[in-house]
CSV table of C-alpha atoms and ligand atoms in Angstrom, one decimal:
chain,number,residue,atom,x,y,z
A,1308,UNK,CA,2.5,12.4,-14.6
A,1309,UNK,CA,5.9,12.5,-14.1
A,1310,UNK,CA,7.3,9.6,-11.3
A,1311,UNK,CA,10.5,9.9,-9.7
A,1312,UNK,CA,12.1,7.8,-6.7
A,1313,UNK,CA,13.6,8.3,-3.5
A,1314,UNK,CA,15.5,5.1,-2.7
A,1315,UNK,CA,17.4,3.3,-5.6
A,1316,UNK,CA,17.3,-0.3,-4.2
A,1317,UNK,CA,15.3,-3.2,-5.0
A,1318,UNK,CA,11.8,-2.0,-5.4
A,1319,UNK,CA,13.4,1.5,-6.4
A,1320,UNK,CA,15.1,0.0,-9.5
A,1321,UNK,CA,12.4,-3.1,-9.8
A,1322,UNK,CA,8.7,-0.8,-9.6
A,1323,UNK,CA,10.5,1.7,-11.7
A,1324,UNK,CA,11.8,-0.5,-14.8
A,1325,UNK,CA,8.4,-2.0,-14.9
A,1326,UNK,CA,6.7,1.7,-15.1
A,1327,UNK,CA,8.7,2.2,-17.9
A,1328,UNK,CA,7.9,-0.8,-19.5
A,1329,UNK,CA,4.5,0.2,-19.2
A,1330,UNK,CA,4.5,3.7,-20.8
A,1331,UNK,CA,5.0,5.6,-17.8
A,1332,UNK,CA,7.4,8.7,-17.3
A,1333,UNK,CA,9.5,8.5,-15.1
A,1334,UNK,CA,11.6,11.8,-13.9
A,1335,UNK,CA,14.5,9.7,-12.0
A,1336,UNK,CA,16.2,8.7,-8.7
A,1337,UNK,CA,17.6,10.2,-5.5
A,1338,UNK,CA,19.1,7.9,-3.1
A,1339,UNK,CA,21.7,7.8,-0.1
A,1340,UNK,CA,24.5,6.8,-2.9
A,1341,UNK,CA,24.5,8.7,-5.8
A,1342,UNK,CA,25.9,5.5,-7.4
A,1343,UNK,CA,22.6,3.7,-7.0
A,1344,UNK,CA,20.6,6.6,-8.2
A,1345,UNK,CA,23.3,6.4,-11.0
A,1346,UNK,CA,22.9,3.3,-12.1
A,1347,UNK,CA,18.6,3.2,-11.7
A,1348,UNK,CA,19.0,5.6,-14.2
A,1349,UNK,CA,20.8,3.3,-16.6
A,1350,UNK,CA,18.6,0.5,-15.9
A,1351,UNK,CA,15.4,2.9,-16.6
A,1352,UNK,CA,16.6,4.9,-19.4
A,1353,UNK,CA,15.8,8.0,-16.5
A,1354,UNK,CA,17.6,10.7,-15.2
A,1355,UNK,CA,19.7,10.6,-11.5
A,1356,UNK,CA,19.3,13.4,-9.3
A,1357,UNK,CA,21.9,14.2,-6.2
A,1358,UNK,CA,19.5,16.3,-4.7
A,1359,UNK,CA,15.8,16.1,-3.6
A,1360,UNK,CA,14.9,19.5,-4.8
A,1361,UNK,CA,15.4,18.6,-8.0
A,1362,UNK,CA,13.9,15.6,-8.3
A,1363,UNK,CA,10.7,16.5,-6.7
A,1364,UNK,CA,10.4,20.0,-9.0
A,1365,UNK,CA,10.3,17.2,-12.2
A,1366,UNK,CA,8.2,14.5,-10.3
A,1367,UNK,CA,4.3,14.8,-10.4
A,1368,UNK,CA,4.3,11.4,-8.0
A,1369,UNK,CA,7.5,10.4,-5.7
A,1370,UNK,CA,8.1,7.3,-4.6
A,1371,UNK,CA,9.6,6.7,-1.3
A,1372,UNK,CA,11.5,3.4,-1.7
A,1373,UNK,CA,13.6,3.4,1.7
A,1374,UNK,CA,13.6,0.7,4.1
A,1375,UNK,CA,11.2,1.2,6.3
A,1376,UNK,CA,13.0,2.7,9.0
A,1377,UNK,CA,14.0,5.7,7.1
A,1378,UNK,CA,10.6,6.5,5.5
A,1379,UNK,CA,10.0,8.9,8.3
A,1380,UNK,CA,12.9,10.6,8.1
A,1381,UNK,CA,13.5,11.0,4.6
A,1382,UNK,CA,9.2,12.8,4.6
A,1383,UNK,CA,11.1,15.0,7.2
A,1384,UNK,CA,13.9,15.9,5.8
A,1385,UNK,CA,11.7,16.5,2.4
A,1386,UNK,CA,9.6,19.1,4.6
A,1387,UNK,CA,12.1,21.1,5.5
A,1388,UNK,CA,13.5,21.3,2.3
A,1389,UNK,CA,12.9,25.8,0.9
A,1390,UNK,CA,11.0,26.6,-2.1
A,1391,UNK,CA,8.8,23.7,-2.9
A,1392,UNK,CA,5.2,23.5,-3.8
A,1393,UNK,CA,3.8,20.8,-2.2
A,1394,UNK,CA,0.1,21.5,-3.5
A,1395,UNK,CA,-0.3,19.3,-6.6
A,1396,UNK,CA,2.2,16.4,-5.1
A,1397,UNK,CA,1.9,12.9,-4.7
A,1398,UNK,CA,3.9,11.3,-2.0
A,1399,UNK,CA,3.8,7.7,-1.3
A,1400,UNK,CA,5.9,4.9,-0.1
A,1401,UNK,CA,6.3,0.8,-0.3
A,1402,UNK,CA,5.7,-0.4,3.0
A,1403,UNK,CA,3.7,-3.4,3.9
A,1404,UNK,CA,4.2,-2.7,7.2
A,1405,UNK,CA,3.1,1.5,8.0
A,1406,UNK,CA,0.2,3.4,6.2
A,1407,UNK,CA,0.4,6.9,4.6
A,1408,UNK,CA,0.3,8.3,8.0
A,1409,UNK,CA,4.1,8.4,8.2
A,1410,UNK,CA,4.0,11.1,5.5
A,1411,UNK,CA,2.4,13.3,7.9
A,1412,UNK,CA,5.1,16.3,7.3
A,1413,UNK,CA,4.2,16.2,4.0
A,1414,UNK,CA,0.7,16.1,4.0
A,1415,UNK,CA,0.6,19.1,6.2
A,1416,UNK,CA,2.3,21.1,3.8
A,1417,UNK,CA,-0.4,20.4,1.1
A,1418,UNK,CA,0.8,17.0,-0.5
A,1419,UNK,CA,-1.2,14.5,-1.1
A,1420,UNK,CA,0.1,11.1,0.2
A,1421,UNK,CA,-0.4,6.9,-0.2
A,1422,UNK,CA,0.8,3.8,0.0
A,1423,UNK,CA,0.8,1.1,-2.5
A,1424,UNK,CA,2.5,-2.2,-1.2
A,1425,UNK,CA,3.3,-4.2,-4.2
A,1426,UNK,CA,2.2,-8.1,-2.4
A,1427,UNK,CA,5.8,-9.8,-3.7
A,1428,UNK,CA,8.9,-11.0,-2.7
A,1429,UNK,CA,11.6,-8.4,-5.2
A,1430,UNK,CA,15.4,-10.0,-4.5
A,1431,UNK,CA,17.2,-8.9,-7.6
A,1432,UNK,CA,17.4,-5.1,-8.7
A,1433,UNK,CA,18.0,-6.5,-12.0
A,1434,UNK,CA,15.5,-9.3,-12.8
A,1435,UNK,CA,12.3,-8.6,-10.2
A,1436,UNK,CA,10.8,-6.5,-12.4
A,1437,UNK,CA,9.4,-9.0,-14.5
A,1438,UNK,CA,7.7,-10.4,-11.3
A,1439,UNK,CA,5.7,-7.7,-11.5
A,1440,UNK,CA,2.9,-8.2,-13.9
A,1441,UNK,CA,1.8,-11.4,-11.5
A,1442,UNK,CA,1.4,-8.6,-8.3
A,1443,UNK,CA,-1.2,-7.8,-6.2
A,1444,UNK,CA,-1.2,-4.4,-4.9
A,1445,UNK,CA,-2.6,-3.1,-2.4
A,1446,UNK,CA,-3.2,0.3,-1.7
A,1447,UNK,CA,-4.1,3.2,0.8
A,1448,UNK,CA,-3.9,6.9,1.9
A,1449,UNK,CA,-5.7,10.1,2.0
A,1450,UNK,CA,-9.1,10.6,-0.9
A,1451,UNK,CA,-6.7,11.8,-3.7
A,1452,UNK,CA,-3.6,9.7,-3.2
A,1453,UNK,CA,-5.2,6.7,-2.9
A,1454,UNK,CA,-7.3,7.7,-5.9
A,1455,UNK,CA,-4.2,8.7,-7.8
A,1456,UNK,CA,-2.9,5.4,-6.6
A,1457,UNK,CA,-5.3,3.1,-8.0
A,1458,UNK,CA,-5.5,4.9,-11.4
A,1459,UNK,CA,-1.7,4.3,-11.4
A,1460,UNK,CA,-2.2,0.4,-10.9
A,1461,UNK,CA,-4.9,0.0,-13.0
A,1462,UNK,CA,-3.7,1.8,-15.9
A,1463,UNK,CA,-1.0,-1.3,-15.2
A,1464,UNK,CA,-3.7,-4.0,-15.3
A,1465,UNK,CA,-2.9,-5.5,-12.0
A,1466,UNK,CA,-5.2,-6.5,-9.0
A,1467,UNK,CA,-5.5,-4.4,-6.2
A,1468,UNK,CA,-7.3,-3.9,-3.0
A,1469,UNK,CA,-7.9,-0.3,-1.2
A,1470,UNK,CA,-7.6,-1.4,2.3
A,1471,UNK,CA,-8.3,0.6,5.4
A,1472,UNK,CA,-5.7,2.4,6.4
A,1473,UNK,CA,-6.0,1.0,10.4
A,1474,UNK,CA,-5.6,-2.7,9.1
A,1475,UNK,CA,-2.0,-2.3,7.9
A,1476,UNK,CA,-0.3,-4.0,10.5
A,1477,UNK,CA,-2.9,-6.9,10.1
A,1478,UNK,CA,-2.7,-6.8,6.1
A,1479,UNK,CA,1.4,-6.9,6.9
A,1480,UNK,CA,1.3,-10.0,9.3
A,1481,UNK,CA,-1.0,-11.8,6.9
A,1482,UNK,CA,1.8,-11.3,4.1
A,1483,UNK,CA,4.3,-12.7,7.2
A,1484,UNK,CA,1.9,-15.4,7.8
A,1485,UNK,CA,2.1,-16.1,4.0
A,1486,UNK,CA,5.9,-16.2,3.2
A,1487,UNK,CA,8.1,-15.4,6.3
A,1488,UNK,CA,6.0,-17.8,8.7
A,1489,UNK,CA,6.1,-20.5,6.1
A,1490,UNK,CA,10.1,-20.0,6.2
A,1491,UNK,CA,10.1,-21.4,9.7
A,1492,UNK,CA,7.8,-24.2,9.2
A,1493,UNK,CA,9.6,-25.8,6.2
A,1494,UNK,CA,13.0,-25.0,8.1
A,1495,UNK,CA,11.5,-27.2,11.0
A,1496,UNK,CA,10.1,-30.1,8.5
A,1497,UNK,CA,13.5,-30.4,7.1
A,1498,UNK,CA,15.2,-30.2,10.5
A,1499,UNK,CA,13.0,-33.2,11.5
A,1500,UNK,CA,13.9,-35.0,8.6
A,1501,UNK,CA,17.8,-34.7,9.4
A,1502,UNK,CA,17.1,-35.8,12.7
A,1503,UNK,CA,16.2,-39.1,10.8
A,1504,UNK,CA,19.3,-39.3,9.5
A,1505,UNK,CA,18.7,-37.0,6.0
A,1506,UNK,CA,21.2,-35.0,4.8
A,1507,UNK,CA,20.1,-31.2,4.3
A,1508,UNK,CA,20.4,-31.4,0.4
A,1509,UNK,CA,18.1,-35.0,0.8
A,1510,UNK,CA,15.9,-33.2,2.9
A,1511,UNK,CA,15.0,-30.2,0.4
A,1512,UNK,CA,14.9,-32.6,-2.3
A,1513,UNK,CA,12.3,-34.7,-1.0
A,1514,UNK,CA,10.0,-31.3,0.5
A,1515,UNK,CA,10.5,-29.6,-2.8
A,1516,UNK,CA,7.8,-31.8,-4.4
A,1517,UNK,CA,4.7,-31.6,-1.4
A,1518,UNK,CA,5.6,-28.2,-0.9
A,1519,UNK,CA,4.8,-27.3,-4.6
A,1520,UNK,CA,1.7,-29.3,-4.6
A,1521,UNK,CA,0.1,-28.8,-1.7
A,1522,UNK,CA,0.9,-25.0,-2.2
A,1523,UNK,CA,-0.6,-26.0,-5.5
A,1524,UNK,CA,-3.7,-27.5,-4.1
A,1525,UNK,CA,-4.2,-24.2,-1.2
A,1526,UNK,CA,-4.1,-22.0,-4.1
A,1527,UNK,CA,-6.3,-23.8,-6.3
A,1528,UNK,CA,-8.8,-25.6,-4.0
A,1529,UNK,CA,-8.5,-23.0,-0.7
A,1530,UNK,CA,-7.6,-24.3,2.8
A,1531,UNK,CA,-10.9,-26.3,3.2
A,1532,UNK,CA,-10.2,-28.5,0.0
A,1533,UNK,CA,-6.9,-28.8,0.3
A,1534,UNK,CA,-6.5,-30.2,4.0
A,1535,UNK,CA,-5.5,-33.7,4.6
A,1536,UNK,CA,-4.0,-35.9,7.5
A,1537,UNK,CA,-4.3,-36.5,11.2
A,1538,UNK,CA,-6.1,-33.5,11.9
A,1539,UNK,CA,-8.5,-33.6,9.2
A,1540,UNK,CA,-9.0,-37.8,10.2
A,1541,UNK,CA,-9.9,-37.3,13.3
A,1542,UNK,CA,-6.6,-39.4,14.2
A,1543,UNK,CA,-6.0,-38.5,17.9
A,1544,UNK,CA,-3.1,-41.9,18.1
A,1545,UNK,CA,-1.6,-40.8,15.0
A,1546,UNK,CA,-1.2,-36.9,16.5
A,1547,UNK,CA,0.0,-37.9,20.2
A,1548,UNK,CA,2.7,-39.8,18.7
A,1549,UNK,CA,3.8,-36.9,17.1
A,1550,UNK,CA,3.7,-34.4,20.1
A,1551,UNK,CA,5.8,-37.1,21.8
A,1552,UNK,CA,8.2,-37.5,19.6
A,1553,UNK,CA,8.7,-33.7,19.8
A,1554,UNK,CA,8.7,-33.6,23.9
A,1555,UNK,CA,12.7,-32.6,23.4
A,1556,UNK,CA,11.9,-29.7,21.2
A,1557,UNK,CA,9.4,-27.7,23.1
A,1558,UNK,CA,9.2,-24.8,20.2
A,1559,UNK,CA,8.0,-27.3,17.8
A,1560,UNK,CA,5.9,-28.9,20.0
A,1561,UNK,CA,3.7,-25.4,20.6
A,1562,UNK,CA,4.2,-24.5,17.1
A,1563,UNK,CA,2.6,-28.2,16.0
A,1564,UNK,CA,0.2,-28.2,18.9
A,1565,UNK,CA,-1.2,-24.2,18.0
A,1566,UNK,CA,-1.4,-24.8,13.8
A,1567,UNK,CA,-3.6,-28.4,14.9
A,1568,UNK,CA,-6.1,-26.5,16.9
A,1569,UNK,CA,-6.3,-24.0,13.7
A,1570,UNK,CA,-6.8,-27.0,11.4
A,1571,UNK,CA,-9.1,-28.4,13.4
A,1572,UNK,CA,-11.5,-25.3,13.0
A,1573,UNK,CA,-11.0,-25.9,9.0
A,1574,UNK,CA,-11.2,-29.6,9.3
A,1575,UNK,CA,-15.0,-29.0,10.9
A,1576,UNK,CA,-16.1,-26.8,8.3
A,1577,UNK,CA,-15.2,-30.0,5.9
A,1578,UNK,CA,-16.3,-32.4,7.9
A,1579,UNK,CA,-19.9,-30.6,9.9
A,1580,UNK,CA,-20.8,-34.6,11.1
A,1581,UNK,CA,-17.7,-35.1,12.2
A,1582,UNK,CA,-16.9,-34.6,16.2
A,1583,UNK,CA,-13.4,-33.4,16.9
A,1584,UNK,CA,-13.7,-32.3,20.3
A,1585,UNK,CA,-11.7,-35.2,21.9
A,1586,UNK,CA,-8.9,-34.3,20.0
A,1587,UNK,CA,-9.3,-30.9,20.4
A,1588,UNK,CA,-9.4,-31.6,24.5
A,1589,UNK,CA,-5.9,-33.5,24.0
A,1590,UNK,CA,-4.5,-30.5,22.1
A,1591,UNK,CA,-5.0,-27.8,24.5
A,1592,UNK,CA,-3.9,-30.2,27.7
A,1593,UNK,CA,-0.6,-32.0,25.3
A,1594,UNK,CA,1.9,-30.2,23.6
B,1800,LIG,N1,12.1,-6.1,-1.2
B,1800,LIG,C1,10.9,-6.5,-1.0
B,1800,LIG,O1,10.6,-7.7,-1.2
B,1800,LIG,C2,9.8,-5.6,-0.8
B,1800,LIG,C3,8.5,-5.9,-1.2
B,1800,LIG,C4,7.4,-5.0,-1.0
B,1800,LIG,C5,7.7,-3.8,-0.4
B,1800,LIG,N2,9.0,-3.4,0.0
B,1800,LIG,C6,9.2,-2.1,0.6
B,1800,LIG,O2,9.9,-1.3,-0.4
B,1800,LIG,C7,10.7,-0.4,0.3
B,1800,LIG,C8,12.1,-0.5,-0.2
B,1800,LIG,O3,12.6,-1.8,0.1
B,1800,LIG,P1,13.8,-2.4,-0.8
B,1800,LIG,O4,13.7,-3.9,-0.6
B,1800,LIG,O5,13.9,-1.8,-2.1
B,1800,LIG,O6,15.1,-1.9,0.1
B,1800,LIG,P2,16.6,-1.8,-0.4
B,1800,LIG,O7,16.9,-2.8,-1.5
B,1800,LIG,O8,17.4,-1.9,0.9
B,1800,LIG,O9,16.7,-0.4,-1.0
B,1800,LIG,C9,16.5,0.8,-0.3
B,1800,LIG,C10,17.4,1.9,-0.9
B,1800,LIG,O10,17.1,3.1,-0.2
B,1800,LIG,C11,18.3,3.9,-0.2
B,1800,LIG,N3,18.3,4.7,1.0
B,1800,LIG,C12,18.5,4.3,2.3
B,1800,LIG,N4,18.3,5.3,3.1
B,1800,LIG,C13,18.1,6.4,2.3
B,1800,LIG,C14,17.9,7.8,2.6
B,1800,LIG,N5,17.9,8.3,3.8
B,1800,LIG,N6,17.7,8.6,1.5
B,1800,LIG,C15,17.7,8.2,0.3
B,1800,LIG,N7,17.9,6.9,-0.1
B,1800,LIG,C16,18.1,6.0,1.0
B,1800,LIG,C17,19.5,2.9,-0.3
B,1800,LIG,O11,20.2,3.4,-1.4
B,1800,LIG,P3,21.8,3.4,-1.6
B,1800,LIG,O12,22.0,2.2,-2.5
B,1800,LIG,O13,21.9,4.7,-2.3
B,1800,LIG,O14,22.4,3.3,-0.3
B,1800,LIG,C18,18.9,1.6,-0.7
B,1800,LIG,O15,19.4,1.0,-1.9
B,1800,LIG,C19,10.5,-0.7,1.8
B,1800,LIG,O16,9.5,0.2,2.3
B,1800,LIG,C20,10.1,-2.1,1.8
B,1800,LIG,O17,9.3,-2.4,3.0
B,1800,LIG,C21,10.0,-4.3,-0.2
């Protein structure tokens, strides 16, 4: 199968590199700047394309690497496009965030279409691709795409997960949950910390350490395992001192006060003798 790319940015250049690696053809890239589609090319040892007839006669599967915004119309402006036989094509596209349904245009006019979200953080056109043997993929779309899909990943050996197509949103706020959400909370430890008089480079030093291990311990032990501190003690004191010290910064005050009820609900699974509805009471009426 032939695999060729709309989009020649970061998971463009990244996704394709390491399908090359891995004994894949890959037809070559289409994107806004022919430039980009240019220089994929290089990076791939493929062809570049500066039209999307072209590229989708040689490609068996395409690749819609857009940002998100312009998947839809880049499936539209694909549809409209003369003399094409949809019939025996793959479409599919990156997103965490939209399922397959966004290729509706093209599905209508006989293609088959997916998804397949590669679960990763890809900064560097040049260097993510050797992220990729670590990803988790996960993957949906019509009976043949997402059949075509997970052939694709497994002939790759990576983990994947064929997810309904309904839970996307879900499966793309778990992912913000797990990286974008986490952002914001080490952001606020470290403001905290120059509030006591740490400078920022003193305060990333002295996170970088826990935040590796207790990310660590999550990963290796699960949430359960790998709680600890006021919550998971019971400590009511040692909490209200906290949400008072944080009476001037009302954001952090709900965002501490909202996580504490959450750990609370692991903390009882840990500890089943334990009764932490006192603390649980002072939660919902502080903060
Ligand atoms: N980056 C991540 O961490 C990550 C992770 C997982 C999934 N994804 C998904 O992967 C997809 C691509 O993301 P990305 O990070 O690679 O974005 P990106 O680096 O911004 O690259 C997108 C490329 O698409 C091209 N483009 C924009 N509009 C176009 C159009 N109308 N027609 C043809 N080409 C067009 C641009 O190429 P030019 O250079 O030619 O202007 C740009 O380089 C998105 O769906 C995103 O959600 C991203």
């Amino acid at each position: 199968m032939n695999i060729g790319f709309i989009g020649a940015g970061k998971v463009g250049f990244s996704f394709g590199k390491y399908l090359s690696l891995n004994q894949h053809f890959l037809s070559g890239y289409y994107s806004k700047n022919l430039d980009s589609a240019l220089e994929a090319g290089k990076f791939t040892n493929s062809l570049c394309f500066d039209n999307l007839y072209e590229l989708i006669k040689k490609s068996d599967i395409i690749l819609i690497t857009v940002p998100d915004g312009q998947i839809k119309a880049v499936a539209q402006e694909i549809a409209t496009i003369q003399g094409l036989n949809f019939s025996n094509k793959f479409f599919g596209h990156c997103s965490g965030a939209f399922n397959h349904t966004i290729l509706s245009d093209l599905k209508s006019l006989g293609a088959y279409t997916f998804s397949l979200h590669p679960f990763l953080a890809i900064s560097d056109k040049y260097k993510s691709y050797r992220d990729f043997s670590n990803a988790f993929f996960t993957i949906e779309g019509d009976d043949m795409g997402t059949k075509m899909a997970s052939s694709l990943v497994k002939s790759l050996g990576n983990h994947y997960k064929v997810i309904d197509s309904n839970c996307k949103p879900k499966y793309h706020t778990a992912a913000v949950f797990a990286t974008n959400l986490m952002v914001g909370l080490c952001d606020m430890a470290s403001d905290l910390l120059m509030d006591c008089g740490f400078s920022k480079e003193e305060a990333s030093l002295s996170l970088s350490n826990i935040l590796r291990a207790n990310l660590e311990n999550v990963i290796q032990k699960g949430s359960v395992n790998a709680l600890t501190g006021p919550v998971e003690r019971n400590d009511e004191g040692t909490v209200i001192t906290h949400l008072n010290c944080l009476s001037n910064r009302e954001d952090y005050s709900h965002v501490y006060k909202d996580l504490s009820l959450h750990l609370i609900e692991i903390a009882k699974i840990k500890h089943p003798d334990r009764d932490y509805s006192d603390l649980e009471e002072k939660l919902m009426v502080l903060g």
